[in-house]
């Protein structure tokens, strides 16, 4: 059946309008109050609920609501009750509520069945209600082993099938929620927000409410052997299957016995395979939980790493390259300077062997402090030698200022110069070319680099190969 043969076509329009948050809040208020009634709510009660919400909002909402009323009805109701009546009429026109007059000539507002189901799902989503996995397993076990299961096997199997579906869907949702938190952590750039996600949001929503219960009180393996044994018994009992299929035909759920029998076998097989393969899904949840913990730690470490060792410098290079990709006008397949593209070849290493470069962690050792000894006087000549060595190291550092001076010297009054004209003869000159290319996007240098369509050239007798970039004076 077509979905919109049951649900009105404009049903979701109120949740897609500029005031969708306000309409959703009003619908939840009506839904909460409707659950406390037997038949429905008087129209004046619903109007009062909406008026109470309007009076709690600020002037921005009132103006937005007034604009919407004017666009749809060319009217400007002044009082809150008139505006509340407009909202109620709109909810009725879109199919969220229905009105009817009872024998006492009082107009009542009620929710249609499809609206109740949709609001129930949305209410669970907004309240972050977590699945009680043990409840589904226990309900399945009770249904299959009750005294009425043999006499009303069709009902027991049907409800057990529904409980199993909800169990599997709940575990899949938990697995997906962990993946969503991994994406949130990797997208976050502030250490404070990462710690908040890890120690507050993730702990409350995933660990405390779901994962911890899944491993302790809600452990799904407690009743699994008895459930599978009962299903195997029914599957191999042809008389029970025929009797249950006959009950389904009497209920007019299926047109004939073969069709009902096939559906019964399908349901039994589904429940049985779900519980047999449950360990694979639980293992995937464990792996994803461990992956989240590692992603959270690595992201925090990446952001906070400001050391000057090799790892810290690599972090700075990666941050710089990520900044290039984020710039406007950069294509998704051209985020890395062409001269640096061949330097990186990242891949995932999924196993360790004897040739692995991984260095295993060592157990912590007890520190044994040594006795402080008086420092020996340093030889003046040795001191001068160390200072000369330190100055030479500073002079060899490729700073932005030095690279800019080198390029401007090569330009020597010219408007532009190509890379092949820079005189690349040794490794130091080649490294300067790499830095000059990387710094070409900086505002603190006096040149810019043009890459598009430039051919590749070689220098120093073929020792070095690079793109014949064009350096232009700003």
CSV table of C-alpha atoms in Angstrom, one decimal:
chain,number,residue,atom,x,y,z
A,1,UNK,CA,0.0,0.0,0.0
A,2,UNK,CA,1.2,3.5,-0.8
A,3,UNK,CA,2.4,5.3,2.4
A,4,UNK,CA,0.4,8.5,1.6
A,5,UNK,CA,-2.7,6.5,1.1
A,6,UNK,CA,-2.7,6.3,5.0
A,7,UNK,CA,-0.8,9.4,5.9
A,8,UNK,CA,-2.0,12.8,4.5
A,9,UNK,CA,0.3,14.3,1.9
A,10,UNK,CA,1.0,17.5,3.9
A,11,UNK,CA,1.6,15.5,7.1
A,12,UNK,CA,5.3,16.4,7.4
A,13,UNK,CA,5.0,20.0,6.2
A,14,UNK,CA,4.7,21.4,9.8
A,15,UNK,CA,8.0,19.6,10.6
A,16,UNK,CA,9.7,21.2,7.6
A,17,UNK,CA,8.5,24.8,8.1
A,18,UNK,CA,10.6,27.6,9.7
A,19,UNK,CA,8.7,27.0,12.9
A,20,UNK,CA,9.3,23.3,13.0
A,21,UNK,CA,10.8,23.3,16.5
A,22,UNK,CA,7.7,25.1,17.9
A,23,UNK,CA,5.3,22.9,16.1
A,24,UNK,CA,7.1,19.8,17.4
A,25,UNK,CA,7.0,21.1,20.9
A,26,UNK,CA,3.3,21.8,20.7
A,27,UNK,CA,2.6,18.3,19.2
A,28,UNK,CA,4.6,16.7,22.1
A,29,UNK,CA,2.5,18.7,24.6
A,30,UNK,CA,-0.7,17.5,23.0
A,31,UNK,CA,0.7,13.9,22.8
A,32,UNK,CA,1.6,13.9,26.5
A,33,UNK,CA,-1.8,15.2,27.5
A,34,UNK,CA,-3.6,12.8,25.2
A,35,UNK,CA,-2.0,9.8,26.9
A,36,UNK,CA,-3.8,10.9,30.1
A,37,UNK,CA,-7.2,10.9,28.6
A,38,UNK,CA,-9.6,8.0,27.7
A,39,UNK,CA,-11.3,9.3,24.6
A,40,UNK,CA,-9.9,12.6,23.6
A,41,UNK,CA,-9.4,16.2,24.8
A,42,UNK,CA,-11.9,19.0,24.6
A,43,UNK,CA,-11.0,21.6,22.1
A,44,UNK,CA,-10.7,24.4,24.7
A,45,UNK,CA,-8.2,22.3,26.6
A,46,UNK,CA,-6.0,21.9,23.6
A,47,UNK,CA,-6.3,25.7,22.9
A,48,UNK,CA,-5.2,26.4,26.5
A,49,UNK,CA,-2.1,24.1,26.0
A,50,UNK,CA,-1.1,26.0,22.8
A,51,UNK,CA,-1.8,29.4,24.5
A,52,UNK,CA,0.4,28.5,27.4
A,53,UNK,CA,3.2,27.6,25.0
A,54,UNK,CA,2.8,30.9,23.0
A,55,UNK,CA,2.9,33.0,26.2
A,56,UNK,CA,6.2,31.4,27.2
A,57,UNK,CA,7.9,32.3,23.9
A,58,UNK,CA,9.7,35.5,23.0
A,59,UNK,CA,8.7,38.2,20.5
A,60,UNK,CA,10.7,36.6,17.7
A,61,UNK,CA,8.3,33.6,17.7
A,62,UNK,CA,5.2,35.8,17.8
A,63,UNK,CA,6.4,37.8,14.8
A,64,UNK,CA,7.3,34.7,12.9
A,65,UNK,CA,3.9,33.2,13.7
A,66,UNK,CA,2.1,36.4,12.7
A,67,UNK,CA,4.0,36.4,9.3
A,68,UNK,CA,3.0,32.7,8.7
A,69,UNK,CA,-0.6,33.4,9.6
A,70,UNK,CA,-0.7,36.4,7.2
A,71,UNK,CA,0.9,34.3,4.3
A,72,UNK,CA,-1.6,31.5,4.7
A,73,UNK,CA,-4.8,33.4,5.6
A,74,UNK,CA,-4.2,37.1,5.0
A,75,UNK,CA,-5.3,37.7,8.6
A,76,UNK,CA,-3.6,39.2,11.6
A,77,UNK,CA,-5.1,37.7,14.8
A,78,UNK,CA,-4.2,39.9,17.8
A,79,UNK,CA,-4.9,37.6,20.7
A,80,UNK,CA,-3.0,34.5,21.7
A,81,UNK,CA,-6.2,32.3,21.6
A,82,UNK,CA,-6.8,33.3,18.0
A,83,UNK,CA,-3.2,32.4,17.1
A,84,UNK,CA,-3.6,29.1,19.0
A,85,UNK,CA,-6.7,28.4,17.0
A,86,UNK,CA,-4.8,29.0,13.8
A,87,UNK,CA,-2.1,26.5,14.9
A,88,UNK,CA,-4.8,23.9,15.8
A,89,UNK,CA,-6.5,24.3,12.5
A,90,UNK,CA,-3.2,23.8,10.7
A,91,UNK,CA,-2.4,20.7,12.7
A,92,UNK,CA,-5.9,19.4,11.8
A,93,UNK,CA,-5.5,20.3,8.1
A,94,UNK,CA,-2.2,18.5,7.9
A,95,UNK,CA,-3.6,15.4,9.6
A,96,UNK,CA,-1.8,15.5,13.0
A,97,UNK,CA,-5.1,15.8,14.9
A,98,UNK,CA,-8.7,15.1,14.2
A,99,UNK,CA,-11.8,16.7,15.7
A,100,UNK,CA,-15.2,15.2,16.3
A,101,UNK,CA,-18.4,16.3,18.1
A,102,UNK,CA,-19.7,13.8,20.7
A,103,UNK,CA,-23.3,13.3,21.8
A,104,UNK,CA,-23.0,16.0,24.4
A,105,UNK,CA,-22.3,18.5,21.6
A,106,UNK,CA,-18.8,19.2,22.8
A,107,UNK,CA,-16.0,19.2,20.2
A,108,UNK,CA,-13.1,16.9,21.1
A,109,UNK,CA,-9.6,16.6,19.7
A,110,UNK,CA,-7.9,13.3,19.3
A,111,UNK,CA,-4.8,11.9,17.6
A,112,UNK,CA,-5.2,9.4,14.7
A,113,UNK,CA,-3.4,6.1,14.9
A,114,UNK,CA,-0.5,6.9,12.6
A,115,UNK,CA,0.2,10.2,14.4
A,116,UNK,CA,0.3,8.3,17.7
A,117,UNK,CA,2.9,5.9,16.3
A,118,UNK,CA,5.0,8.5,14.8
A,119,UNK,CA,4.9,10.8,17.9
A,120,UNK,CA,5.8,7.8,20.1
A,121,UNK,CA,8.9,7.1,18.0
A,122,UNK,CA,9.9,10.8,17.9
A,123,UNK,CA,9.3,11.1,21.7
A,124,UNK,CA,11.7,8.2,22.3
A,125,UNK,CA,14.3,9.8,20.1
A,126,UNK,CA,14.2,13.1,21.8
A,127,UNK,CA,14.3,11.6,25.3
A,128,UNK,CA,17.2,9.3,24.3
A,129,UNK,CA,15.4,6.3,25.7
A,130,UNK,CA,17.7,3.3,25.6
A,131,UNK,CA,16.7,-0.3,24.8
A,132,UNK,CA,16.4,-2.7,27.7
A,133,UNK,CA,18.0,-5.7,25.8
A,134,UNK,CA,17.4,-8.2,28.6
A,135,UNK,CA,13.7,-7.3,28.5
A,136,UNK,CA,13.4,-8.4,24.9
A,137,UNK,CA,15.3,-11.7,25.6
A,138,UNK,CA,13.3,-12.4,28.7
A,139,UNK,CA,10.0,-11.7,26.9
A,140,UNK,CA,11.0,-14.1,24.0
A,141,UNK,CA,12.0,-16.8,26.5
A,142,UNK,CA,8.7,-16.4,28.4
A,143,UNK,CA,6.6,-16.5,25.3
A,144,UNK,CA,8.2,-19.7,24.0
A,145,UNK,CA,8.1,-21.6,27.3
A,146,UNK,CA,4.7,-20.5,28.6
A,147,UNK,CA,2.0,-23.1,29.2
A,148,UNK,CA,-0.1,-21.5,26.4
A,149,UNK,CA,2.7,-21.7,23.8
A,150,UNK,CA,1.6,-25.2,22.7
A,151,UNK,CA,-2.1,-24.3,22.6
A,152,UNK,CA,-1.6,-20.8,21.1
A,153,UNK,CA,1.7,-21.3,19.3
A,154,UNK,CA,0.9,-18.9,16.5
A,155,UNK,CA,0.5,-15.9,19.0
A,156,UNK,CA,3.6,-17.0,21.0
A,157,UNK,CA,5.7,-17.2,17.8
A,158,UNK,CA,4.4,-13.9,16.4
A,159,UNK,CA,5.2,-12.0,19.6
A,160,UNK,CA,8.6,-13.7,20.0
A,161,UNK,CA,9.4,-12.7,16.4
A,162,UNK,CA,8.5,-9.1,17.1
A,163,UNK,CA,10.6,-9.1,20.3
A,164,UNK,CA,13.6,-10.5,18.4
A,165,UNK,CA,13.3,-7.9,15.7
A,166,UNK,CA,13.3,-5.1,18.3
A,167,UNK,CA,16.4,-6.7,20.0
A,168,UNK,CA,18.4,-6.9,16.8
A,169,UNK,CA,17.3,-3.4,15.7
A,170,UNK,CA,18.3,-2.1,19.2
A,171,UNK,CA,21.8,-3.6,19.0
A,172,UNK,CA,22.2,-2.2,15.5
A,173,UNK,CA,21.2,1.2,16.7
A,174,UNK,CA,23.8,0.9,19.6
A,175,UNK,CA,26.4,0.0,17.0
A,176,UNK,CA,25.5,2.9,14.8
A,177,UNK,CA,25.4,5.4,17.8
A,178,UNK,CA,29.0,4.4,18.7
A,179,UNK,CA,30.0,5.2,15.0
A,180,UNK,CA,28.2,8.5,15.3
A,181,UNK,CA,30.3,9.4,18.4
A,182,UNK,CA,33.5,8.4,16.5
A,183,UNK,CA,32.5,10.9,13.8
A,184,UNK,CA,31.7,13.6,16.3
A,185,UNK,CA,35.1,13.2,18.0
A,186,UNK,CA,37.1,13.2,14.8
A,187,UNK,CA,35.2,16.4,13.7
A,188,UNK,CA,35.9,18.2,16.9
A,189,UNK,CA,38.8,20.6,17.2
A,190,UNK,CA,38.6,21.8,20.8
A,191,UNK,CA,40.1,19.6,23.5
A,192,UNK,CA,37.4,20.8,26.0
A,193,UNK,CA,34.6,19.6,23.7
A,194,UNK,CA,36.4,16.2,23.1
A,195,UNK,CA,36.6,15.6,26.9
A,196,UNK,CA,33.0,16.6,27.3
A,197,UNK,CA,31.9,14.2,24.6
A,198,UNK,CA,34.0,11.4,26.1
A,199,UNK,CA,33.4,11.8,29.8
A,200,UNK,CA,29.8,13.2,29.7
A,201,UNK,CA,27.8,12.5,26.5
A,202,UNK,CA,29.4,9.1,25.6
A,203,UNK,CA,29.5,7.8,29.2
A,204,UNK,CA,25.9,8.7,29.9
A,205,UNK,CA,24.3,7.7,26.6
A,206,UNK,CA,26.4,4.7,25.5
A,207,UNK,CA,28.4,3.3,28.4
A,208,UNK,CA,26.0,3.8,31.4
A,209,UNK,CA,22.7,3.3,29.6
A,210,UNK,CA,23.5,0.6,27.1
A,211,UNK,CA,27.0,-0.9,26.8
A,212,UNK,CA,27.5,-1.5,30.6
A,213,UNK,CA,24.1,-3.1,30.9
A,214,UNK,CA,24.7,-5.2,27.8
A,215,UNK,CA,27.7,-6.7,29.4
A,216,UNK,CA,26.2,-7.1,32.9
A,217,UNK,CA,22.5,-7.1,33.9
A,218,UNK,CA,21.2,-7.2,30.3
A,219,UNK,CA,23.5,-9.9,29.1
A,220,UNK,CA,21.6,-11.6,26.2
A,221,UNK,CA,23.3,-15.0,26.5
A,222,UNK,CA,21.5,-16.0,29.7
A,223,UNK,CA,18.4,-17.4,28.0
A,224,UNK,CA,19.8,-18.0,24.5
A,225,UNK,CA,20.4,-21.8,24.8
A,226,UNK,CA,16.8,-22.5,26.0
A,227,UNK,CA,15.4,-20.3,23.3
A,228,UNK,CA,17.3,-22.0,20.5
A,229,UNK,CA,16.4,-25.5,21.9
A,230,UNK,CA,12.7,-24.6,22.0
A,231,UNK,CA,12.8,-23.3,18.4
A,232,UNK,CA,14.6,-26.4,17.2
A,233,UNK,CA,11.9,-28.5,18.9
A,234,UNK,CA,9.1,-26.7,17.1
A,235,UNK,CA,10.9,-26.6,13.7
A,236,UNK,CA,11.2,-30.4,13.8
A,237,UNK,CA,7.6,-31.0,15.0
A,238,UNK,CA,5.5,-31.2,11.8
A,239,UNK,CA,2.3,-31.7,13.8
A,240,UNK,CA,2.9,-28.5,15.8
A,241,UNK,CA,3.6,-26.5,12.6
A,242,UNK,CA,0.5,-27.8,10.9
A,243,UNK,CA,-1.6,-27.0,14.0
A,244,UNK,CA,-0.2,-23.5,14.2
A,245,UNK,CA,-0.6,-22.9,10.5
A,246,UNK,CA,-4.3,-23.9,10.9
A,247,UNK,CA,-4.7,-21.3,13.6
A,248,UNK,CA,-3.2,-18.6,11.4
A,249,UNK,CA,-5.6,-19.5,8.6
A,250,UNK,CA,-8.5,-19.3,11.0
A,251,UNK,CA,-7.4,-15.8,12.0
A,252,UNK,CA,-7.4,-15.0,8.3
A,253,UNK,CA,-3.8,-13.9,8.4
A,254,UNK,CA,-3.0,-16.2,5.5
A,255,UNK,CA,-5.1,-17.5,2.6
A,256,UNK,CA,-4.1,-21.2,2.9
A,257,UNK,CA,-2.1,-23.7,4.9
A,258,UNK,CA,1.0,-23.9,2.7
A,259,UNK,CA,1.5,-20.1,2.8
A,260,UNK,CA,1.0,-20.1,6.6
A,261,UNK,CA,3.3,-23.0,7.1
A,262,UNK,CA,6.0,-21.3,5.1
A,263,UNK,CA,5.7,-18.1,7.2
A,264,UNK,CA,6.0,-20.1,10.4
A,265,UNK,CA,9.2,-21.8,9.3
A,266,UNK,CA,10.5,-18.4,8.2
A,267,UNK,CA,9.8,-16.8,11.6
A,268,UNK,CA,11.4,-19.8,13.5
A,269,UNK,CA,14.4,-19.6,11.3
A,270,UNK,CA,14.8,-15.9,11.7
A,271,UNK,CA,14.7,-16.0,15.5
A,272,UNK,CA,17.0,-19.0,15.6
A,273,UNK,CA,19.6,-17.4,13.3
A,274,UNK,CA,19.3,-14.1,15.1
A,275,UNK,CA,20.4,-15.7,18.4
A,276,UNK,CA,23.0,-17.9,16.8
A,277,UNK,CA,24.6,-15.0,15.1
A,278,UNK,CA,24.3,-12.7,18.0
A,279,UNK,CA,27.9,-13.0,19.0
A,280,UNK,CA,29.1,-11.5,15.7
A,281,UNK,CA,27.0,-8.4,16.3
A,282,UNK,CA,28.2,-8.2,20.0
A,283,UNK,CA,31.8,-8.5,18.9
A,284,UNK,CA,31.4,-5.7,16.3
A,285,UNK,CA,30.0,-3.5,19.1
A,286,UNK,CA,33.0,-4.3,21.3
A,287,UNK,CA,35.4,-3.5,18.4
A,288,UNK,CA,33.6,-0.3,17.6
A,289,UNK,CA,33.6,0.7,21.3
A,290,UNK,CA,37.4,0.1,21.4
A,291,UNK,CA,37.8,2.0,18.2
A,292,UNK,CA,35.9,5.0,19.7
A,293,UNK,CA,38.2,5.0,22.7
A,294,UNK,CA,41.3,5.0,20.5
A,295,UNK,CA,39.9,7.7,18.2
A,296,UNK,CA,39.1,9.9,21.1
A,297,UNK,CA,42.6,9.5,22.5
A,298,UNK,CA,44.3,10.0,19.2
A,299,UNK,CA,42.3,13.1,18.3
A,300,UNK,CA,43.1,14.7,21.7
A,301,UNK,CA,46.7,13.8,21.3
A,302,UNK,CA,46.8,15.2,17.8
A,303,UNK,CA,45.4,18.5,18.8
A,304,UNK,CA,47.5,18.9,22.0
A,305,UNK,CA,50.8,17.8,20.4
A,306,UNK,CA,53.0,20.8,20.2
A,307,UNK,CA,56.4,19.1,20.7
A,308,UNK,CA,59.4,19.8,18.4
A,309,UNK,CA,60.4,16.2,17.9
A,310,UNK,CA,59.7,14.3,14.6
A,311,UNK,CA,56.2,13.4,15.6
A,312,UNK,CA,55.4,17.0,16.5
A,313,UNK,CA,56.8,18.3,13.3
A,314,UNK,CA,54.9,15.8,11.2
A,315,UNK,CA,51.8,17.0,13.1
A,316,UNK,CA,52.5,20.6,12.0
A,317,UNK,CA,53.0,19.5,8.4
A,318,UNK,CA,49.7,17.6,8.4
A,319,UNK,CA,47.9,20.6,9.9
A,320,UNK,CA,49.4,22.8,7.3
A,321,UNK,CA,48.3,20.5,4.5
A,322,UNK,CA,44.8,20.2,6.0
A,323,UNK,CA,44.6,24.0,6.0
A,324,UNK,CA,45.4,24.0,2.3
A,325,UNK,CA,42.6,21.7,1.6
A,326,UNK,CA,40.1,23.8,3.6
A,327,UNK,CA,40.9,26.9,1.6
A,328,UNK,CA,38.2,28.1,-0.8
A,329,UNK,CA,38.5,27.2,-4.4
A,330,UNK,CA,40.5,24.0,-3.8
A,331,UNK,CA,39.3,20.9,-5.6
A,332,UNK,CA,38.7,17.8,-3.5
A,333,UNK,CA,41.3,15.9,-5.6
A,334,UNK,CA,43.9,18.7,-5.6
A,335,UNK,CA,44.3,19.5,-1.9
A,336,UNK,CA,48.0,18.6,-1.8
A,337,UNK,CA,50.8,20.5,-3.6
A,338,UNK,CA,51.9,18.4,-6.5
A,339,UNK,CA,55.6,18.6,-5.5
A,340,UNK,CA,54.7,16.9,-2.2
A,341,UNK,CA,52.3,14.3,-3.5
A,342,UNK,CA,54.9,11.7,-4.2
A,343,UNK,CA,56.4,12.0,-0.7
A,344,UNK,CA,53.5,10.4,1.0
A,345,UNK,CA,52.1,6.9,0.6
A,346,UNK,CA,49.8,6.2,3.5
A,347,UNK,CA,48.1,2.8,4.0
A,348,UNK,CA,46.6,0.8,6.8
A,349,UNK,CA,48.7,-1.8,8.5
A,350,UNK,CA,46.4,-4.4,9.9
A,351,UNK,CA,48.9,-7.0,11.3
A,352,UNK,CA,52.3,-7.3,12.9
A,353,UNK,CA,55.2,-9.6,11.9
A,354,UNK,CA,58.9,-9.9,12.5
A,355,UNK,CA,59.7,-7.1,10.0
A,356,UNK,CA,57.3,-4.7,11.6
A,357,UNK,CA,58.5,-1.3,12.6
A,358,UNK,CA,56.2,-1.2,15.6
A,359,UNK,CA,58.0,-0.8,19.0
A,360,UNK,CA,56.2,-2.6,21.7
A,361,UNK,CA,55.5,-1.0,25.0
A,362,UNK,CA,57.7,-1.8,27.9
A,363,UNK,CA,56.7,-2.2,31.5
A,364,UNK,CA,57.4,0.8,33.7
A,365,UNK,CA,60.7,0.7,35.6
A,366,UNK,CA,61.3,1.9,39.0
A,367,UNK,CA,63.3,5.1,38.9
A,368,UNK,CA,66.6,5.0,40.8
A,369,UNK,CA,67.8,8.6,41.4
A,370,UNK,CA,71.5,9.2,41.3
A,371,UNK,CA,73.4,11.3,43.7
A,372,UNK,CA,73.8,14.9,42.4
A,373,UNK,CA,77.5,15.6,41.7
A,374,UNK,CA,79.1,19.0,41.3
A,375,UNK,CA,79.4,20.0,37.6
A,376,UNK,CA,82.8,20.1,36.1
A,377,UNK,CA,83.9,23.3,34.6
A,378,UNK,CA,83.5,23.3,30.8
A,379,UNK,CA,86.5,24.0,28.6
A,380,UNK,CA,86.2,27.4,27.0
A,381,UNK,CA,87.3,26.1,23.6
A,382,UNK,CA,84.7,23.3,23.8
A,383,UNK,CA,82.1,25.9,24.7
A,384,UNK,CA,83.0,28.0,21.7
A,385,UNK,CA,82.8,25.0,19.4
A,386,UNK,CA,79.4,24.1,20.7
A,387,UNK,CA,78.2,27.6,20.1
A,388,UNK,CA,79.5,27.6,16.6
A,389,UNK,CA,77.7,24.3,15.9
A,390,UNK,CA,74.5,25.7,17.3
A,391,UNK,CA,74.7,28.8,15.2
A,392,UNK,CA,75.3,26.7,12.1
A,393,UNK,CA,72.2,24.7,12.9
A,394,UNK,CA,70.2,27.9,13.2
A,395,UNK,CA,71.6,29.1,9.9
A,396,UNK,CA,70.5,25.8,8.2
A,397,UNK,CA,66.9,26.1,9.4
A,398,UNK,CA,64.5,26.8,6.5
A,399,UNK,CA,62.4,29.6,7.9
A,400,UNK,CA,59.8,31.5,5.9
A,401,UNK,CA,62.0,34.6,5.9
A,402,UNK,CA,65.0,32.8,4.5
A,403,UNK,CA,63.0,31.1,1.8
A,404,UNK,CA,61.4,34.4,0.8
A,405,UNK,CA,64.8,36.1,0.6
A,406,UNK,CA,66.1,33.2,-1.5
A,407,UNK,CA,63.3,33.4,-4.0
A,408,UNK,CA,63.5,37.2,-4.2
A,409,UNK,CA,67.3,36.9,-4.8
A,410,UNK,CA,66.6,34.5,-7.6
A,411,UNK,CA,64.1,36.9,-9.1
A,412,UNK,CA,66.7,39.7,-9.0
A,413,UNK,CA,64.3,42.4,-10.2
A,414,UNK,CA,62.4,40.1,-12.6
A,415,UNK,CA,58.6,39.8,-12.6
A,416,UNK,CA,58.6,36.0,-12.7
A,417,UNK,CA,61.0,33.1,-12.9
A,418,UNK,CA,60.5,29.3,-13.6
A,419,UNK,CA,61.8,26.6,-11.3
A,420,UNK,CA,64.2,25.3,-14.0
A,421,UNK,CA,66.0,28.7,-13.8
A,422,UNK,CA,66.6,28.5,-10.1
A,423,UNK,CA,69.8,26.6,-10.5
A,424,UNK,CA,69.0,23.5,-8.5
A,425,UNK,CA,72.3,21.6,-8.2
A,426,UNK,CA,72.4,20.1,-4.7
A,427,UNK,CA,70.1,18.7,-2.1
A,428,UNK,CA,69.9,21.9,-0.1
A,429,UNK,CA,68.7,23.9,-3.2
A,430,UNK,CA,66.1,21.2,-3.9
A,431,UNK,CA,64.8,21.4,-0.3
A,432,UNK,CA,64.6,25.2,-0.6
A,433,UNK,CA,62.5,24.6,-3.7
A,434,UNK,CA,60.1,22.4,-1.7
A,435,UNK,CA,59.8,25.0,1.1
A,436,UNK,CA,59.3,27.8,-1.5
A,437,UNK,CA,56.4,25.9,-3.0
A,438,UNK,CA,54.8,25.2,0.4
A,439,UNK,CA,55.2,28.9,1.5
A,440,UNK,CA,53.8,30.2,-1.8
A,441,UNK,CA,50.3,30.5,-0.3
A,442,UNK,CA,51.5,32.5,2.7
A,443,UNK,CA,50.7,36.2,2.9
A,444,UNK,CA,54.1,36.8,4.5
A,445,UNK,CA,56.1,36.1,1.4
A,446,UNK,CA,56.6,38.4,-1.6
A,447,UNK,CA,55.8,35.9,-4.3
A,448,UNK,CA,53.1,33.5,-5.5
A,449,UNK,CA,53.4,30.1,-7.1
A,450,UNK,CA,51.5,29.0,-10.2
A,451,UNK,CA,51.1,25.2,-10.7
A,452,UNK,CA,48.4,24.5,-13.3
A,453,UNK,CA,49.6,22.9,-16.5
A,454,UNK,CA,53.3,23.2,-15.7
A,455,UNK,CA,55.5,20.4,-17.2
A,456,UNK,CA,58.0,18.3,-15.3
A,457,UNK,CA,61.8,19.0,-15.6
A,458,UNK,CA,65.0,17.6,-14.2
A,459,UNK,CA,68.1,19.2,-12.9
A,460,UNK,CA,71.7,18.3,-11.8
A,461,UNK,CA,72.1,15.7,-14.5
A,462,UNK,CA,68.7,14.0,-13.7
A,463,UNK,CA,69.3,13.8,-9.9
A,464,UNK,CA,66.3,15.9,-9.2
A,465,UNK,CA,62.9,15.9,-10.9
A,466,UNK,CA,60.2,18.5,-10.2
A,467,UNK,CA,57.4,20.5,-11.8
A,468,UNK,CA,58.5,23.6,-13.6
A,469,UNK,CA,56.6,25.9,-11.4
A,470,UNK,CA,56.3,29.6,-12.1
A,471,UNK,CA,57.2,32.0,-9.3
A,472,UNK,CA,55.7,35.5,-9.7
A,473,UNK,CA,56.5,38.6,-7.7
A,474,UNK,CA,53.5,40.0,-5.9
